[in-house]
Amino acid sequence: MKRIKQTLAAAAAVLMAISIPAHAETTLTIHYPMPGFFKDVMDTISKKFMEENPDIKIAFANPSATYEEGIQTIMRQAGTAEMPDVTFIGLNRLRMLNERDIPVDLTPLVAAEGDMAEKGFSDNILKLAQVKGKQVGLAFATSNPIMYYNADLVKAAGGNPDVPPKTWDEVIELGAKIKALGDGNEGIDFRWQGDDWMFSALLFGAGGQMLSDDESKVAFNGPEGQKAVEVLDRMVKEGGLPVLTKQAGEQAFTAGKIGFAFQTTGALRNTIKNVGGKFDLRTAHIPLIDPENGRLPTGGNAVVILTKDAEKQAAAWKFAKFAAGPYGASVVVPGTGYVPNNELAAKSPDYLGTFYQENPLFRAGLEQMPLMQPWYAFPGSNGVKVTQAIVENMSRIIEQSATPKEALDDAAAEVESLLPRS
């Protein structure tokens, strides 16, 4: 009798297994940069995605500290077993990746979706992750540079914290007064380290461009570039801009010892958390050297599919749309400070519709969105070296080891030698 019961139980188990649809689990390995900004965001998005797609598992590769390290990691791993299925690449490095034919072309996938605008992906948003019309990725996190300021120091220096500076002259003048307060206070922290993005903020803000229209020669050493480096030089000489590492600058500002900080709006959430109640933190638009023709670089990254496996590509496309879609944007914006890369998320009360009314510190980046233009991607395989050349020469201005003109001319000569030859 016992044996009969065991046989019946086994048969029942087999029948039950047959009646439940089998789902082969697909595992996607995903790489991303800047865990200080994105770890919590990625964890939240992946958890929600896996809840809605139980047949797809997300596994994260070791994140890269910066966008520059991220692109170098992917370039090294391309075509090997170590290469992740999906990565998040700085917008200015999509071109370099595409020139090596590493990413999957998303153009047919976008076309097959039908009206992407209904899902919040307008043509302008799609273009942020295109290279010569090819859809290399989907913009995930987008940002522009803003002004953070310590309202307490501004007030102590005789300024009006309710009317922040609108020009670089006003910033530099007030920065000097804050430095003159003594007690270890500095006037300005301008985030020049790491990449060419904040130099772009000055250059584009003056109405300039990196290369000529045909990309055959350097253009950033023209009149607009000269104005840009002169402002940087004046920040040091007149405005109280010290020589600090990126980390030291962040720590000094959040400790209440720097009046103005200029960097990505993507750092806002961390800045709010690190400042706590130490001082009255405010944000405002970054000044433009040319208020009429000035523009701002679009920072951030795009989600890019790398895997050549058809099954994984289908799963990766689901993830890319989800991460860059309205839910992803509704996590990225409040979790970091980046501006919404999805129009449905920005407008819908289900996502961010009331967020900006309730969180005024986030408005500066949002209000500057009409000024955003692509973060320039240099042609050829020397993009990282080009960036290093610009950063190293900007550091000479900060350290006062070269005049603005010398540093700019040297940067131009180095970059010129790194451009591809036709």
Short mmCIF file of C-alpha atoms in Angstrom, two decimals:
data_model
loop_
_atom_site.label_atom_id
_atom_site.label_comp_id
_atom_site.label_asym_id
_atom_site.label_seq_id
_atom_site.Cartn_x
_atom_site.Cartn_y
_atom_site.Cartn_z
CA MET A 1 0.00 0.00 0.00
CA LYS A 2 2.82 2.36 0.89
CA ARG A 3 4.50 1.67 -2.46
CA ILE A 4 1.26 2.43 -4.35
CA LYS A 5 0.92 5.75 -2.53
CA GLN A 6 4.52 6.67 -3.39
CA THR A 7 3.91 5.80 -7.05
CA LEU A 8 0.73 7.89 -7.16
CA ALA A 9 2.52 10.82 -5.50
CA ALA A 10 5.34 10.65 -8.02
CA ALA A 11 2.87 10.54 -10.91
CA ALA A 12 1.02 13.55 -9.51
CA ALA A 13 4.28 15.48 -9.27
CA VAL A 14 5.08 14.72 -12.91
CA LEU A 15 1.61 15.83 -14.04
CA MET A 16 1.93 19.05 -12.04
CA ALA A 17 5.30 19.79 -13.59
CA ILE A 18 3.89 19.26 -17.07
CA SER A 19 0.94 21.57 -16.39
CA ILE A 20 3.17 24.49 -15.31
CA PRO A 21 4.73 26.34 -18.29
CA ALA A 22 8.49 26.04 -18.28
CA HIS A 23 10.49 29.29 -18.50
CA ALA A 24 14.16 29.02 -19.39
CA GLU A 25 15.88 31.69 -17.30
CA THR A 26 18.07 34.13 -19.20
CA THR A 27 20.86 35.82 -17.24
CA LEU A 28 22.07 39.24 -18.36
CA THR A 29 25.45 40.50 -17.15
CA ILE A 30 25.33 44.28 -16.85
CA HIS A 31 28.18 46.75 -16.41
CA TYR A 32 27.81 50.36 -15.31
CA PRO A 33 30.08 53.24 -14.22
CA MET A 34 30.17 55.54 -11.17
CA PRO A 35 28.68 53.36 -8.44
CA GLY A 36 28.62 56.35 -6.09
CA PHE A 37 25.90 57.80 -8.32
CA PHE A 38 24.28 54.69 -9.72
CA LYS A 39 24.53 51.65 -7.41
CA ASP A 40 21.27 52.28 -5.54
CA VAL A 41 19.56 53.30 -8.78
CA MET A 42 20.70 50.15 -10.59
CA ASP A 43 19.69 47.93 -7.69
CA THR A 44 16.19 49.46 -7.60
CA ILE A 45 15.63 49.27 -11.35
CA SER A 46 16.94 45.71 -11.69
CA LYS A 47 14.83 44.48 -8.77
CA LYS A 48 11.64 45.93 -10.29
CA PHE A 49 12.57 44.62 -13.74
CA MET A 50 13.09 41.08 -12.45
CA GLU A 51 9.76 41.20 -10.62
CA GLU A 52 8.05 42.03 -13.92
CA ASN A 53 10.22 39.63 -15.95
CA PRO A 54 10.79 36.54 -13.77
CA ASP A 55 12.41 34.67 -16.65
CA ILE A 56 15.28 37.19 -16.83
CA LYS A 57 17.94 37.46 -14.14
CA ILE A 58 20.22 40.49 -13.79
CA ALA A 59 23.83 39.99 -12.64
CA PHE A 60 26.12 42.99 -12.30
CA ALA A 61 29.75 43.04 -13.37
CA ASN A 62 32.20 45.09 -11.31
CA PRO A 63 31.32 48.76 -11.90
CA SER A 64 33.88 51.26 -13.20
CA ALA A 65 34.79 54.33 -11.15
CA THR A 66 34.40 56.77 -14.06
CA TYR A 67 33.08 56.95 -17.62
CA GLU A 68 36.67 56.93 -18.90
CA GLU A 69 37.50 53.73 -17.02
CA GLY A 70 34.21 52.26 -18.21
CA ILE A 71 34.92 52.72 -21.92
CA GLN A 72 38.46 51.38 -21.55
CA THR A 73 37.12 48.29 -19.75
CA ILE A 74 34.63 47.57 -22.53
CA MET A 75 37.24 48.13 -25.24
CA ARG A 76 39.54 45.61 -23.55
CA GLN A 77 36.79 43.03 -23.05
CA ALA A 78 35.19 43.37 -26.51
CA GLY A 79 34.89 40.00 -28.20
CA THR A 80 36.01 38.05 -25.14
CA ALA A 81 34.06 35.92 -22.66
CA GLU A 82 34.46 38.72 -20.10
CA MET A 83 32.44 41.23 -22.14
CA PRO A 84 29.10 42.00 -20.45
CA ASP A 85 25.79 41.66 -22.27
CA VAL A 86 24.78 45.24 -21.54
CA THR A 87 26.76 48.31 -20.53
CA PHE A 88 26.16 51.96 -19.71
CA ILE A 89 28.54 54.20 -21.67
CA GLY A 90 29.22 57.93 -21.38
CA LEU A 91 27.42 59.77 -24.17
CA ASN A 92 30.69 61.17 -25.49
CA ARG A 93 32.13 57.66 -25.92
CA LEU A 94 29.33 56.12 -28.00
CA ARG A 95 31.10 57.20 -31.15
CA MET A 96 34.33 55.45 -30.20
CA LEU A 97 32.45 52.26 -29.38
CA ASN A 98 30.53 52.40 -32.65
CA GLU A 99 33.66 52.96 -34.73
CA ARG A 100 34.93 49.61 -33.42
CA ASP A 101 31.60 47.98 -34.38
CA ILE A 102 31.11 46.73 -30.81
CA PRO A 103 27.49 47.69 -29.95
CA VAL A 104 24.33 46.12 -31.37
CA ASP A 105 22.50 48.40 -33.81
CA LEU A 106 19.20 49.24 -32.11
CA THR A 107 17.77 51.02 -35.17
CA PRO A 108 15.64 48.05 -36.37
CA LEU A 109 14.47 47.36 -32.80
CA VAL A 110 13.34 50.98 -32.40
CA ALA A 111 11.56 50.83 -35.76
CA ALA A 112 9.77 47.61 -34.77
CA GLU A 113 8.45 49.26 -31.59
CA GLY A 114 6.31 51.65 -33.62
CA ASP A 115 5.68 55.06 -32.04
CA MET A 116 8.45 55.39 -29.46
CA ALA A 117 7.23 58.89 -28.57
CA GLU A 118 4.16 57.33 -26.94
CA LYS A 119 6.56 55.67 -24.50
CA GLY A 120 8.35 58.93 -23.78
CA PHE A 121 11.19 58.53 -26.29
CA SER A 122 10.95 61.64 -28.46
CA ASP A 123 13.17 62.07 -31.51
CA ASN A 124 15.38 64.50 -29.56
CA ILE A 125 15.84 61.99 -26.76
CA LEU A 126 16.61 59.17 -29.21
CA LYS A 127 19.21 61.36 -30.96
CA LEU A 128 21.23 61.70 -27.74
CA ALA A 129 22.37 58.09 -28.21
CA GLN A 130 22.71 58.07 -31.98
CA VAL A 131 25.92 58.10 -34.02
CA LYS A 132 25.44 59.33 -37.58
CA GLY A 133 21.80 58.24 -37.51
CA LYS A 134 22.51 54.80 -36.02
CA GLN A 135 20.78 54.06 -32.70
CA VAL A 136 23.74 52.89 -30.65
CA GLY A 137 21.90 53.00 -27.31
CA LEU A 138 19.08 54.62 -25.36
CA ALA A 139 19.87 57.66 -23.20
CA PHE A 140 19.61 56.55 -19.58
CA ALA A 141 20.84 59.41 -17.41
CA THR A 142 21.27 62.93 -18.77
CA SER A 143 22.62 65.97 -17.01
CA ASN A 144 23.86 69.50 -17.39
CA PRO A 145 26.22 71.53 -15.20
CA ILE A 146 24.66 73.72 -12.50
CA MET A 147 25.75 76.06 -9.73
CA TYR A 148 25.56 74.79 -6.15
CA TYR A 149 26.01 77.42 -3.47
CA ASN A 150 26.26 77.86 0.27
CA ALA A 151 23.62 80.48 1.06
CA ASP A 152 25.09 81.04 4.54
CA LEU A 153 28.52 81.99 3.15
CA VAL A 154 26.94 84.12 0.42
CA LYS A 155 25.01 86.05 3.07
CA ALA A 156 28.06 86.36 5.33
CA ALA A 157 30.02 87.85 2.41
CA GLY A 158 27.36 90.50 1.80
CA GLY A 159 25.52 88.78 -1.05
CA ASN A 160 21.83 88.05 -1.40
CA PRO A 161 21.29 84.27 -1.40
CA ASP A 162 17.81 84.78 -2.87
CA VAL A 163 19.37 86.43 -5.96
CA PRO A 164 22.28 84.19 -7.01
CA PRO A 165 24.97 85.46 -9.41
CA LYS A 166 23.97 85.42 -13.07
CA THR A 167 27.35 86.19 -14.63
CA TRP A 168 30.87 84.90 -14.12
CA ASP A 169 31.96 88.40 -13.07
CA GLU A 170 29.42 88.27 -10.24
CA VAL A 171 30.52 84.76 -9.24
CA ILE A 172 34.19 85.70 -9.14
CA GLU A 173 33.52 88.91 -7.20
CA LEU A 174 31.43 87.12 -4.59
CA GLY A 175 33.88 84.20 -4.46
CA ALA A 176 36.66 86.63 -3.56
CA LYS A 177 34.55 88.06 -0.72
CA ILE A 178 33.83 84.57 0.62
CA LYS A 179 37.55 83.70 0.58
CA ALA A 180 38.23 86.98 2.41
CA LEU A 181 36.05 85.76 5.29
CA GLY A 182 39.02 83.62 6.33
CA ASP A 183 38.61 80.62 8.63
CA GLY A 184 39.65 78.26 5.81
CA ASN A 185 36.84 79.34 3.49
CA GLU A 186 37.36 79.21 -0.28
CA GLY A 187 35.32 80.93 -2.96
CA ILE A 188 34.85 78.41 -5.78
CA ASP A 189 35.17 74.74 -6.65
CA PHE A 190 34.99 74.19 -10.42
CA ARG A 191 34.96 70.47 -11.25
CA TRP A 192 37.61 70.47 -14.01
CA GLN A 193 39.14 67.07 -13.20
CA GLY A 194 38.52 63.77 -14.94
CA ASP A 195 37.19 64.69 -18.37
CA ASP A 196 36.56 67.60 -20.74
CA TRP A 197 32.92 68.11 -19.72
CA MET A 198 33.31 71.20 -17.53
CA PHE A 199 35.71 72.77 -20.04
CA SER A 200 32.91 72.16 -22.54
CA ALA A 201 30.55 74.01 -20.19
CA LEU A 202 32.70 77.13 -20.47
CA LEU A 203 33.47 76.68 -24.19
CA PHE A 204 29.87 75.94 -25.24
CA GLY A 205 28.69 78.65 -22.84
CA ALA A 206 30.77 81.08 -24.88
CA GLY A 207 29.21 79.82 -28.11
CA GLY A 208 32.27 77.81 -29.15
CA GLN A 209 32.85 74.30 -30.47
CA MET A 210 35.52 71.64 -30.12
CA LEU A 211 36.42 71.02 -33.77
CA SER A 212 35.70 72.65 -37.11
CA ASP A 213 32.47 71.65 -38.86
CA ASP A 214 34.32 69.12 -41.04
CA GLU A 215 36.20 67.84 -37.95
CA SER A 216 39.53 68.29 -39.68
CA LYS A 217 41.05 70.71 -37.17
CA VAL A 218 40.75 72.02 -33.64
CA ALA A 219 38.39 74.94 -33.04
CA PHE A 220 38.39 75.18 -29.25
CA ASN A 221 41.41 77.51 -29.27
CA GLY A 222 39.47 80.24 -31.08
CA PRO A 223 38.05 83.42 -29.46
CA GLU A 224 35.39 81.47 -27.54
CA GLY A 225 37.97 79.09 -26.11
CA GLN A 226 40.19 82.01 -25.12
CA LYS A 227 37.29 83.53 -23.18
CA ALA A 228 36.62 80.18 -21.53
CA VAL A 229 40.16 79.69 -20.18
CA GLU A 230 40.39 83.34 -19.15
CA VAL A 231 37.33 82.82 -16.92
CA LEU A 232 38.98 79.71 -15.43
CA ASP A 233 42.18 81.67 -14.80
CA ARG A 234 40.23 84.48 -13.11
CA MET A 235 38.49 81.97 -10.84
CA VAL A 236 41.94 81.00 -9.54
CA LYS A 237 43.51 84.47 -9.37
CA GLU A 238 40.49 86.45 -8.19
CA GLY A 239 37.67 84.15 -7.14
CA GLY A 240 39.27 81.84 -4.60
CA LEU A 241 39.49 78.61 -6.61
CA PRO A 242 42.04 76.34 -4.87
CA VAL A 243 43.95 73.38 -6.29
CA LEU A 244 41.92 70.44 -5.01
CA THR A 245 41.28 66.89 -6.10
CA LYS A 246 37.72 66.01 -7.07
CA GLN A 247 37.13 64.25 -3.75
CA ALA A 248 38.72 67.02 -1.68
CA GLY A 249 36.60 69.64 -3.48
CA GLU A 250 33.41 67.70 -2.78
CA GLN A 251 34.32 67.25 0.87
CA ALA A 252 35.22 70.91 1.36
CA PHE A 253 31.97 72.10 -0.19
CA THR A 254 29.74 69.72 1.77
CA ALA A 255 31.63 70.66 4.96
CA GLY A 256 30.57 74.27 4.40
CA LYS A 257 33.97 75.66 3.46
CA ILE A 258 33.38 76.63 -0.19
CA GLY A 259 30.91 79.22 -1.45
CA PHE A 260 30.18 77.99 -4.99
CA ALA A 261 30.55 74.56 -6.61
CA PHE A 262 30.11 73.99 -10.33
CA GLN A 263 29.50 70.45 -11.46
CA THR A 264 26.89 68.04 -12.80
CA THR A 265 23.33 68.17 -11.56
CA GLY A 266 23.74 64.38 -11.31
CA ALA A 267 25.63 64.88 -8.04
CA LEU A 268 22.69 66.66 -6.40
CA ARG A 269 21.23 63.79 -4.37
CA ASN A 270 24.62 62.88 -2.90
CA THR A 271 25.33 66.53 -2.18
CA ILE A 272 22.03 66.97 -0.35
CA LYS A 273 22.76 63.85 1.72
CA ASN A 274 26.35 64.88 2.53
CA VAL A 275 25.44 68.47 3.42
CA GLY A 276 22.64 67.38 5.72
CA GLY A 277 21.81 70.33 7.95
CA LYS A 278 25.30 71.87 8.01
CA PHE A 279 24.25 74.87 5.91
CA ASP A 280 21.56 76.26 3.63
CA LEU A 281 22.21 74.55 0.28
CA ARG A 282 20.85 76.21 -2.86
CA THR A 283 21.16 75.59 -6.61
CA ALA A 284 20.94 77.90 -9.62
CA HIS A 285 21.74 78.10 -13.33
CA ILE A 286 25.39 78.08 -14.33
CA PRO A 287 26.38 81.42 -15.95
CA LEU A 288 26.95 81.56 -19.70
CA ILE A 289 29.83 83.62 -21.09
CA ASP A 290 27.58 84.45 -24.06
CA PRO A 291 23.99 84.55 -22.75
CA GLU A 292 22.57 84.74 -26.29
CA ASN A 293 24.55 82.03 -28.10
CA GLY A 294 25.77 79.97 -25.15
CA ARG A 295 24.81 76.33 -24.76
CA LEU A 296 25.58 73.55 -22.27
CA PRO A 297 26.97 70.02 -22.74
CA THR A 298 24.72 67.04 -22.13
CA GLY A 299 26.40 64.73 -19.66
CA GLY A 300 25.35 61.27 -18.68
CA ASN A 301 25.24 57.86 -20.29
CA ALA A 302 23.26 55.50 -22.47
CA VAL A 303 22.34 51.86 -22.08
CA VAL A 304 24.06 49.85 -24.82
CA ILE A 305 23.53 46.21 -25.85
CA LEU A 306 26.71 44.24 -26.58
CA THR A 307 25.70 40.57 -26.67
CA LYS A 308 25.50 38.84 -30.04
CA ASP A 309 23.34 36.00 -28.67
CA ALA A 310 19.80 36.33 -30.10
CA GLU A 311 18.00 35.19 -26.95
CA LYS A 312 20.04 37.52 -24.75
CA GLN A 313 19.54 40.38 -27.19
CA ALA A 314 15.76 40.03 -26.83
CA ALA A 315 16.08 40.10 -23.04
CA ALA A 316 18.54 42.98 -23.17
CA TRP A 317 16.18 45.05 -25.34
CA LYS A 318 13.44 44.54 -22.74
CA PHE A 319 15.83 45.72 -20.04
CA ALA A 320 17.09 48.71 -22.04
CA LYS A 321 13.55 49.97 -22.68
CA PHE A 322 12.67 49.49 -19.02
CA ALA A 323 15.78 51.18 -17.64
CA ALA A 324 15.54 54.14 -20.04
CA GLY A 325 11.75 54.26 -19.85
CA PRO A 326 9.47 56.18 -17.51
CA TYR A 327 9.99 53.90 -14.51
CA GLY A 328 13.78 54.06 -14.85
CA ALA A 329 13.70 57.85 -15.19
CA SER A 330 11.48 58.12 -12.13
CA VAL A 331 14.21 56.32 -10.17
CA VAL A 332 17.22 58.09 -11.73
CA VAL A 333 16.03 61.68 -11.24
CA PRO A 334 15.24 61.67 -7.50
CA GLY A 335 17.99 59.14 -6.81
CA THR A 336 20.74 61.26 -8.37
CA GLY A 337 19.74 64.69 -9.67
CA TYR A 338 19.98 63.91 -13.39
CA VAL A 339 17.32 65.49 -15.58
CA PRO A 340 14.60 63.23 -17.02
CA ASN A 341 15.59 61.45 -20.24
CA ASN A 342 12.02 60.29 -20.81
CA GLU A 343 9.25 62.78 -21.56
CA LEU A 344 6.48 60.53 -20.25
CA ALA A 345 8.24 60.37 -16.89
CA ALA A 346 8.68 64.15 -16.80
CA LYS A 347 5.02 64.93 -17.48
CA SER A 348 3.03 62.11 -15.88
CA PRO A 349 1.82 62.45 -12.27
CA ASP A 350 2.44 58.72 -11.99
CA TYR A 351 6.18 59.41 -12.21
CA LEU A 352 7.73 62.90 -11.86
CA GLY A 353 4.76 65.17 -12.50
CA THR A 354 4.80 66.72 -9.00
CA PHE A 355 8.41 65.99 -8.08
CA TYR A 356 9.86 69.35 -9.13
CA GLN A 357 7.19 71.32 -7.28
CA GLU A 358 8.11 69.49 -4.10
CA ASN A 359 11.91 69.51 -4.65
CA PRO A 360 13.06 72.98 -5.77
CA LEU A 361 16.78 72.14 -5.63
CA PHE A 362 16.25 69.93 -8.69
CA ARG A 363 14.74 72.68 -10.85
CA ALA A 364 17.97 74.31 -12.07
CA GLY A 365 18.96 71.32 -14.19
CA LEU A 366 15.42 70.91 -15.51
CA GLU A 367 15.15 74.60 -16.48
CA GLN A 368 18.44 74.42 -18.38
CA MET A 369 17.35 71.52 -20.59
CA PRO A 370 16.57 73.80 -23.60
CA LEU A 371 20.27 74.80 -23.61
CA MET A 372 21.58 71.24 -23.77
CA GLN A 373 23.55 70.02 -26.78
CA PRO A 374 25.49 66.76 -27.20
CA TRP A 375 28.67 66.22 -25.21
CA TYR A 376 31.16 66.31 -28.05
CA ALA A 377 32.55 62.94 -29.15
CA PHE A 378 35.94 63.23 -30.83
CA PRO A 379 36.47 61.11 -33.96
CA GLY A 380 38.98 58.29 -34.15
CA SER A 381 40.42 55.87 -31.62
CA ASN A 382 42.29 58.46 -29.53
CA GLY A 383 39.26 59.89 -27.71
CA VAL A 384 40.59 59.05 -24.25
CA LYS A 385 44.01 60.57 -25.03
CA VAL A 386 42.32 63.70 -26.39
CA THR A 387 40.40 64.10 -23.15
CA GLN A 388 43.56 63.58 -21.10
CA ALA A 389 45.37 66.26 -23.11
CA ILE A 390 42.62 68.79 -22.44
CA VAL A 391 42.38 67.95 -18.72
CA GLU A 392 46.15 68.06 -18.19
CA ASN A 393 46.39 71.48 -19.78
CA MET A 394 43.41 72.81 -17.81
CA SER A 395 45.23 71.63 -14.67
CA ARG A 396 48.20 73.84 -15.65
CA ILE A 397 45.88 76.85 -15.51
CA ILE A 398 44.53 75.81 -12.10
CA GLU A 399 48.05 75.27 -10.81
CA GLN A 400 49.17 78.56 -12.44
CA SER A 401 52.09 76.82 -14.15
CA ALA A 402 51.03 78.15 -17.58
CA THR A 403 49.13 81.15 -18.88
CA PRO A 404 45.63 80.49 -20.23
CA LYS A 405 46.85 81.05 -23.80
CA GLU A 406 49.85 78.74 -23.39
CA ALA A 407 47.71 75.95 -21.94
CA LEU A 408 45.02 76.32 -24.59
CA ASP A 409 47.50 76.42 -27.48
CA ASP A 410 49.36 73.38 -26.12
CA ALA A 411 46.08 71.48 -25.71
CA ALA A 412 45.10 72.37 -29.28
CA ALA A 413 48.44 71.20 -30.68
CA GLU A 414 48.26 67.89 -28.78
CA VAL A 415 44.68 67.23 -29.81
CA GLU A 416 45.44 68.14 -33.43
CA SER A 417 48.15 65.47 -33.49
CA LEU A 418 45.67 62.87 -32.16
CA LEU A 419 42.93 63.44 -34.72
CA PRO A 420 42.50 60.83 -37.48
CA ARG A 421 44.14 61.65 -40.80
CA SER A 422 41.99 61.36 -43.94
#
